Coordinates of C-alpha atoms in Angstrom, one line a residue:
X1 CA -0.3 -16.8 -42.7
X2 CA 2.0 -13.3 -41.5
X3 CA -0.6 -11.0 -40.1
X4 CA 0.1 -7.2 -41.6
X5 CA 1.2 -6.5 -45.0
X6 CA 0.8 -10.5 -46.4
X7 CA -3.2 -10.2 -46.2
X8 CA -3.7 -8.1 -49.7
X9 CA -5.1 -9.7 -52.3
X10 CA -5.9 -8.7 -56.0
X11 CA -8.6 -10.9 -57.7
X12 CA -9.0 -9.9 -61.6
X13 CA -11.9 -11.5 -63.2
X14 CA -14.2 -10.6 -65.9
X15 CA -16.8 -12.2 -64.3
X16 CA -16.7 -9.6 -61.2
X17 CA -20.2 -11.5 -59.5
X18 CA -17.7 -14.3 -58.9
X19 CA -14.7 -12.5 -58.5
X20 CA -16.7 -10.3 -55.5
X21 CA -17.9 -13.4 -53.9
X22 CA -14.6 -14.7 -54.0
X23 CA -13.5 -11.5 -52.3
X24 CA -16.3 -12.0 -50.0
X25 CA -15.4 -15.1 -48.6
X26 CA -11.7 -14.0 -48.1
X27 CA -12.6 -10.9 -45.8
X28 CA -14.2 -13.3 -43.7
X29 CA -10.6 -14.3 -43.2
X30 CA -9.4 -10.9 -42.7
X31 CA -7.7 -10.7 -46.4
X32 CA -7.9 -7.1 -47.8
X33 CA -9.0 -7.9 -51.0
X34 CA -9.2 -5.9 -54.3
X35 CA -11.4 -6.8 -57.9
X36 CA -10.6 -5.9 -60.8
X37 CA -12.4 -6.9 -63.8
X38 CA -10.0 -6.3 -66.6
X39 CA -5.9 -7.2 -66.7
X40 CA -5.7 -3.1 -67.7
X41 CA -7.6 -2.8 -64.1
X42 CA -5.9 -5.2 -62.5
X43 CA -2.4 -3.6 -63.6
X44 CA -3.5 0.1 -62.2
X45 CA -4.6 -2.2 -59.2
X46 CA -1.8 -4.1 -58.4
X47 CA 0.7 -0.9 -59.2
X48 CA -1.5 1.2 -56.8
X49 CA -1.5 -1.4 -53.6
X50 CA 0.7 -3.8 -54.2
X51 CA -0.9 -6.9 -52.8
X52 CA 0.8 -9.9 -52.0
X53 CA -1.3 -12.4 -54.0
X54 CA -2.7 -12.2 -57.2
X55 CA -5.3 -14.7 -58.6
X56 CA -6.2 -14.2 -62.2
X57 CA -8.3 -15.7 -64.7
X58 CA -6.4 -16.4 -67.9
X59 CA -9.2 -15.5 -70.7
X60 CA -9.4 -11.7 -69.9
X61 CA -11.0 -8.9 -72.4
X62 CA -7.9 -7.2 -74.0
X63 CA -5.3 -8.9 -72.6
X64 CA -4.7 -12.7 -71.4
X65 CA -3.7 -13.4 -67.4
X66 CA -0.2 -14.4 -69.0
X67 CA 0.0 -10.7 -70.4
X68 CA -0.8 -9.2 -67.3
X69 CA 1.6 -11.0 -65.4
X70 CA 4.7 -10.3 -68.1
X71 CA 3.5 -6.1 -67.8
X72 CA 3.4 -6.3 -63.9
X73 CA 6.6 -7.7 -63.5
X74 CA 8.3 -5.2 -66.2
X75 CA 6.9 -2.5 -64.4
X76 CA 8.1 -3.6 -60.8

C-alpha cells in the first residue's frame, strides 16, 4: 500500500457499532478512516475528504449502496 494520500477510507454502515470497529481495526494500520451511517452521510463524507476506498453496505436507510455509488460518481 502507497503511504500518503492512498490511506483514507470511508466506511458507510447503518450499523455504525460495526462500522466503528471496522474503523478501529484499520487505524491500527495507519488508514484514516471516516463512518458514516447513512449513503446521504456518506455522500457529504466522501465529497468533503475524498478517500481513496469506499466500503459500503448495500441495504442503507433512504438510499441503497448502489444509489450512493451512481450520486458520487455524478458529482465527481
Amino acid at each position: 500500500m502507497e503511504t500518503g494520500n492512498a490511506r483514507r477510507i470511508l466506511i458507510i454502515d447503518d450499523n455504525v457499532s460495526l462500522a466503528e470497529n471496522i474503523a478501529e481495526i484499520l487505524q491500527f494500520d495507519g488508514y484514516i478512516t471516516d463512518v458514516a451511517a447513512s449513503a446521504e452521510s456518506g455522500l457529504t463524507k466522501a465529497l468533503e475528504h475524498e478517500p481513496n476506498v469506499i466500503v459500503s453496505d448495500y441495504r442503507l436507510p433512504g438510499m441503497t449502496g448502489a444509489v450512493f455509488v451512481e450520486q458520487f460518481l455524478r458529482t465527481r
